[in-house]
Short mmCIF file of N, CA and C in Angstrom, two decimals:
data_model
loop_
_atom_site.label_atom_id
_atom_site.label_comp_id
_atom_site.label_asym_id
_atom_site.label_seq_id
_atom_site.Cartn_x
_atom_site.Cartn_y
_atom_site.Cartn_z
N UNK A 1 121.24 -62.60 19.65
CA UNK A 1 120.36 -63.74 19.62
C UNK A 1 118.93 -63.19 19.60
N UNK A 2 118.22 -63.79 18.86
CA UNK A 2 116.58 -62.90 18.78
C UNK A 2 115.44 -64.61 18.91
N UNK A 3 114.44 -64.64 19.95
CA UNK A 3 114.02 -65.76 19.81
C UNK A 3 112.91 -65.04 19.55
N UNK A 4 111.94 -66.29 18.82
CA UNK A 4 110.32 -65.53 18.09
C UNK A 4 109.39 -66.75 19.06
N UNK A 5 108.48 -65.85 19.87
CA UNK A 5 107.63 -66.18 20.31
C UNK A 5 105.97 -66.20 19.76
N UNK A 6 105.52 -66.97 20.29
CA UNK A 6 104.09 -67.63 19.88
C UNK A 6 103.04 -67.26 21.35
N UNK A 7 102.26 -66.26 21.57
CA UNK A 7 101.35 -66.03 22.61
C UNK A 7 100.00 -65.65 22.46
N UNK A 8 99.05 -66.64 22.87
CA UNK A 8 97.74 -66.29 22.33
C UNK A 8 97.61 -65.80 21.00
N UNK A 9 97.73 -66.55 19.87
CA UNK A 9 98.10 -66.24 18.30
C UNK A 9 99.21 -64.95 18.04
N UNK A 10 99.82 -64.02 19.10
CA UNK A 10 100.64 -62.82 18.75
C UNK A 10 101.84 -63.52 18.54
N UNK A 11 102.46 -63.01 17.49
CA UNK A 11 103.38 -63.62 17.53
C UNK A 11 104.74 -62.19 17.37
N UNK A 12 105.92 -62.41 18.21
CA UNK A 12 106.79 -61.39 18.70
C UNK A 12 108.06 -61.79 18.69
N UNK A 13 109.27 -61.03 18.80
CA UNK A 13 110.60 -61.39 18.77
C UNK A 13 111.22 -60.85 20.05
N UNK A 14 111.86 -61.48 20.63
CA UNK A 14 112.80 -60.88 21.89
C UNK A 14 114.71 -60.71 21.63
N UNK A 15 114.89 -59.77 21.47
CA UNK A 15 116.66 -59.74 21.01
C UNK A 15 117.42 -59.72 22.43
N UNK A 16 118.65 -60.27 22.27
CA UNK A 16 119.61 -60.39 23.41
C UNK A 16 120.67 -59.88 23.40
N UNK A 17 121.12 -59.17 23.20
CA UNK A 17 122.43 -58.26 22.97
C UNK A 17 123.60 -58.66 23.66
N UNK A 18 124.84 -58.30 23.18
CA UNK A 18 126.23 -58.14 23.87
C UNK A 18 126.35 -58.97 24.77
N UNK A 19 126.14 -60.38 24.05
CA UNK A 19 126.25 -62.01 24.80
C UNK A 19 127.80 -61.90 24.89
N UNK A 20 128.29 -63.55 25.36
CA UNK A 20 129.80 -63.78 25.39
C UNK A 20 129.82 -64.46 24.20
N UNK A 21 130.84 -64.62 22.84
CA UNK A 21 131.04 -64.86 21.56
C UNK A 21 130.89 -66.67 22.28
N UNK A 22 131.22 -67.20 23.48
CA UNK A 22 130.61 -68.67 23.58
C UNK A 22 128.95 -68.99 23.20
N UNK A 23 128.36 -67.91 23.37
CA UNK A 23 127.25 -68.23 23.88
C UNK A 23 126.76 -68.52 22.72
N UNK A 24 127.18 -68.05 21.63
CA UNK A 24 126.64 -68.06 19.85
C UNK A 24 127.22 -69.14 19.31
N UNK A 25 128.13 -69.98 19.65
CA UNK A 25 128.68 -70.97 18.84
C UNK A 25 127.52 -72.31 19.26
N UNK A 26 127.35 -72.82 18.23
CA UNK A 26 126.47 -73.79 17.84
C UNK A 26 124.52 -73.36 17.93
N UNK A 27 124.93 -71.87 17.71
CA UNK A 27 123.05 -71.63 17.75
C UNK A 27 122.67 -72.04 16.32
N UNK A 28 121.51 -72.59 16.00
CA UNK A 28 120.90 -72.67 15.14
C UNK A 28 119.59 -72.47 15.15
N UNK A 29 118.94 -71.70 13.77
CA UNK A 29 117.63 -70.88 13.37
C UNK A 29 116.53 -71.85 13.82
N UNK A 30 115.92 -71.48 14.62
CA UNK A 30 114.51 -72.75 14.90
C UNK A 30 114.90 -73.95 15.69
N UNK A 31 116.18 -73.59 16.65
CA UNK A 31 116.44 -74.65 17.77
C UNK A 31 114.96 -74.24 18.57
N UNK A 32 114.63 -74.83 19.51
CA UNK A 32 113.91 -74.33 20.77
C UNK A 32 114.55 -74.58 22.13
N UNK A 33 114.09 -73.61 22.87
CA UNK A 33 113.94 -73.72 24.06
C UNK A 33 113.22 -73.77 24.90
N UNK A 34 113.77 -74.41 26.52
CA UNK A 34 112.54 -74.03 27.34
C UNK A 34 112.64 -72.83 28.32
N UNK A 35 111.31 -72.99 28.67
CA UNK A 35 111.11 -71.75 29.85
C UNK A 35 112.03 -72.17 30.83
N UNK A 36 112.67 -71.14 31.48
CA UNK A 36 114.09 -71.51 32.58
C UNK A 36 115.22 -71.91 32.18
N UNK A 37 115.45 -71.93 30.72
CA UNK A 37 116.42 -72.69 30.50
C UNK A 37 117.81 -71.29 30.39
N UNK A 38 119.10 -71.39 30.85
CA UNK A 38 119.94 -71.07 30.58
C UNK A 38 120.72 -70.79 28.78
N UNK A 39 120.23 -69.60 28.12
CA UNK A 39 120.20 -69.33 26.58
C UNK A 39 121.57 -68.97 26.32
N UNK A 40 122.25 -67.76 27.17
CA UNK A 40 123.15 -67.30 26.98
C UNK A 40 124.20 -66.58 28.32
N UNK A 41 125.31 -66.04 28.19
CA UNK A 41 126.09 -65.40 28.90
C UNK A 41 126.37 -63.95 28.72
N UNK A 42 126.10 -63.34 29.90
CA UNK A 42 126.95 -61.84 29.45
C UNK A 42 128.31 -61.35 28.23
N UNK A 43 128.54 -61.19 27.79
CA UNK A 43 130.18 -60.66 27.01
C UNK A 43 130.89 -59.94 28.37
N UNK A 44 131.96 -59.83 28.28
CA UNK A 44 133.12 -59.87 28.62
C UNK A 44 133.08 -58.05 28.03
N UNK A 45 133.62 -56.60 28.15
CA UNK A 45 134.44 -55.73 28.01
C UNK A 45 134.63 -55.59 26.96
N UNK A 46 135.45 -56.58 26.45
CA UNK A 46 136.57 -56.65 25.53
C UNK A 46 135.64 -56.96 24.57
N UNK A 47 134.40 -57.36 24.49
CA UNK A 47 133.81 -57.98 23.19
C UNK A 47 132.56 -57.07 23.49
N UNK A 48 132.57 -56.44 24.37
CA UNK A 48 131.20 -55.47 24.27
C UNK A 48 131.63 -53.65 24.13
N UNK A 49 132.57 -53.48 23.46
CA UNK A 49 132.87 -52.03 22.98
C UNK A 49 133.70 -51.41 24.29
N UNK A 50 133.96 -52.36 24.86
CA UNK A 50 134.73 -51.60 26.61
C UNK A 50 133.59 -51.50 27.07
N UNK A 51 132.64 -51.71 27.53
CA UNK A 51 131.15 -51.19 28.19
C UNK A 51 131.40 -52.38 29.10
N UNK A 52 130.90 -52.08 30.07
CA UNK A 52 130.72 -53.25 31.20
C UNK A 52 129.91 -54.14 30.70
N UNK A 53 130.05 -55.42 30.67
CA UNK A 53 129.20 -56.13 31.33
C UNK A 53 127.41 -56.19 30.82
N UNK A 54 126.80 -56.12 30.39
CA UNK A 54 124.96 -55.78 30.14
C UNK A 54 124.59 -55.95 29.09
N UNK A 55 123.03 -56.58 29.28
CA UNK A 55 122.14 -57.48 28.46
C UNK A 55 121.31 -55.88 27.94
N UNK A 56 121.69 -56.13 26.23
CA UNK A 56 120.77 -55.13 25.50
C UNK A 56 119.59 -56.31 25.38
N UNK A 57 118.08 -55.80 25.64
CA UNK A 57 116.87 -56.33 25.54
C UNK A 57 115.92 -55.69 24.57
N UNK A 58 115.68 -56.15 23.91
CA UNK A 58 114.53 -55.22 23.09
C UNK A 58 113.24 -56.34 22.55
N UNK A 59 111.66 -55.82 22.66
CA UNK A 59 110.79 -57.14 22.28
C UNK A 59 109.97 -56.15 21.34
N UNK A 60 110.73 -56.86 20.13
CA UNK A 60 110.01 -56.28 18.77
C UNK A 60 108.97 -57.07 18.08
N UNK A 61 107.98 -56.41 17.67
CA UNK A 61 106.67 -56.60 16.77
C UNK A 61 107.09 -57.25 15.63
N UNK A 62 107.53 -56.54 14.78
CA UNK A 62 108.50 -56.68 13.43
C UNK A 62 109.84 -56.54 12.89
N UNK A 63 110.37 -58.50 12.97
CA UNK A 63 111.67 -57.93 12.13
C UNK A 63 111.75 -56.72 11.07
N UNK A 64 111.20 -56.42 9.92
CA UNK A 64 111.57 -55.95 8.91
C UNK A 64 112.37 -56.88 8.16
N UNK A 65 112.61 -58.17 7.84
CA UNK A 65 113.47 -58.45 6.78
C UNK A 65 114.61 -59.08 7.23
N UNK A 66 114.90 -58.45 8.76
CA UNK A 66 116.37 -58.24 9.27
C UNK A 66 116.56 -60.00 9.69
N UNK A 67 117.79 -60.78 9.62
CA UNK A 67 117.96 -61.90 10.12
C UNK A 67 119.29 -61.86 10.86
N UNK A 68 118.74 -62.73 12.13
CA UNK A 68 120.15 -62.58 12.97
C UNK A 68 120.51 -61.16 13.99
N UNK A 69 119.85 -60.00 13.35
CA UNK A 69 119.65 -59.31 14.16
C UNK A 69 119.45 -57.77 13.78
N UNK A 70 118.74 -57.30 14.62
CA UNK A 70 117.75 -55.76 14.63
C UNK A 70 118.35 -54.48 14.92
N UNK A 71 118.36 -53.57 14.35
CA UNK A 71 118.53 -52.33 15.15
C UNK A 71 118.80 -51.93 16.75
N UNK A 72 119.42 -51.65 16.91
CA UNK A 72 119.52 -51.04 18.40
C UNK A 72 119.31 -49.09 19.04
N UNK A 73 119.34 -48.79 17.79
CA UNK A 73 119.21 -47.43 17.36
C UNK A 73 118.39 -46.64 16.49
N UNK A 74 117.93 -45.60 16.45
CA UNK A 74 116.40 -45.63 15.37
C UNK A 74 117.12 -43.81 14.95
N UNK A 75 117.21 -43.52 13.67
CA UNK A 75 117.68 -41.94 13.35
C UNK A 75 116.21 -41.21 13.91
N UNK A 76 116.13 -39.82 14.20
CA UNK A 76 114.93 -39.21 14.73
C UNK A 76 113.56 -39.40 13.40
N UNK A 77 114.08 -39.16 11.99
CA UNK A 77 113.13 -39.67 11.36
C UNK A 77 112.35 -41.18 11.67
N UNK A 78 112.73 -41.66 11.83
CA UNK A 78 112.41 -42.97 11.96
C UNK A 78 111.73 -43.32 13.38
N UNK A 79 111.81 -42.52 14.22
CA UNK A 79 111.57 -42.90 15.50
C UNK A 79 110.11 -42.82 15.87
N UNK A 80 108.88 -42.47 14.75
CA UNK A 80 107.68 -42.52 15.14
C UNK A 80 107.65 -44.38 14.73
N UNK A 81 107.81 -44.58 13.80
CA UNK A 81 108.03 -46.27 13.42
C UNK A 81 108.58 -47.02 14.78
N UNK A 82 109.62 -47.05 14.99
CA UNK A 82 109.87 -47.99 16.35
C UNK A 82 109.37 -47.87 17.87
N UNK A 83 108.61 -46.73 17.57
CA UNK A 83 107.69 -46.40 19.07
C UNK A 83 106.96 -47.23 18.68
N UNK A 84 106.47 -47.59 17.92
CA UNK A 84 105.11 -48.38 17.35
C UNK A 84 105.72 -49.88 17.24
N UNK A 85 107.02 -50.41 16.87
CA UNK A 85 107.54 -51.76 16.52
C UNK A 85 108.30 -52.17 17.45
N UNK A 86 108.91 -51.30 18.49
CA UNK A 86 109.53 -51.96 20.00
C UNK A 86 109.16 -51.84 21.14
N UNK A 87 108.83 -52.51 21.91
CA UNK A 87 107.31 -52.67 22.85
C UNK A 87 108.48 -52.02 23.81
N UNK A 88 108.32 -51.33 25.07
CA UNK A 88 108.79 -50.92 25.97
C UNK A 88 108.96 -51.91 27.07
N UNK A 89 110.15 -52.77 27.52
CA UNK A 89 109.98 -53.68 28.43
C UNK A 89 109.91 -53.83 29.61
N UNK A 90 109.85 -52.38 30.77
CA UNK A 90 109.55 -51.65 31.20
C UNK A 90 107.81 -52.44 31.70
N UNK A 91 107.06 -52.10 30.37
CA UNK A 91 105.87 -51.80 30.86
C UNK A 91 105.04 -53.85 30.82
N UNK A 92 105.84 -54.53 29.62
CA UNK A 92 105.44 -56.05 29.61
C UNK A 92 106.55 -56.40 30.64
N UNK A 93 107.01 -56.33 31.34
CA UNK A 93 107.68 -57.26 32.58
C UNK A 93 107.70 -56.82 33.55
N UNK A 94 106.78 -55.73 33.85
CA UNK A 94 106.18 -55.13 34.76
C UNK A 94 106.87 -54.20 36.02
N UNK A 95 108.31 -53.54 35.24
CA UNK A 95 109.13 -52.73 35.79
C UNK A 95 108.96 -51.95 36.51
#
């Protein structure tokens, strides 16, 4: 799930990773939401590669093109580009 935010004219994407396959049925492109509102559910094991349980987060600058959903992985060439296009969330949510 990737929602696109609007802040002081910046405008940004937040991705949600390795939801529960409920949580995607009936999303549609340009629903909204609100602040506090309940978006999605963890996945289950079985639908997240055997991995426990956990929310992949990433708050990107630029899709690239991509719809529905982004990279999670960058090859070492590539990795001066997404230092620059995936904000560290860490440092905006004040980790």
């Amino acid at each position: 799930m990737i929602l696109k935010h609007h802040l002081d004219g910046f405008v940004f994407y937040t991705l949600y990773g390795h939801l529960s396959r409920e949580s995607l049925i009936g999303l549609k492109v340009g629903a909204k939401v609100n602040q506090g509102e309940v978006i999605a559910y963890l996945g289950k094991a079985e639908v997240n590669g055997d991995y426990a349980p956990h929310l992949h987060f990433q708050i990107i600058k630029d899709l690239q093109g991509n719809i529905g959903d982004y990279p999670g992985v960058a090859s070492l060439k590539d990795l001066e580009f997404y230092k620059e296009n995936i904000f560290n969330p860490e440092v905006v949510l004040g980790l």
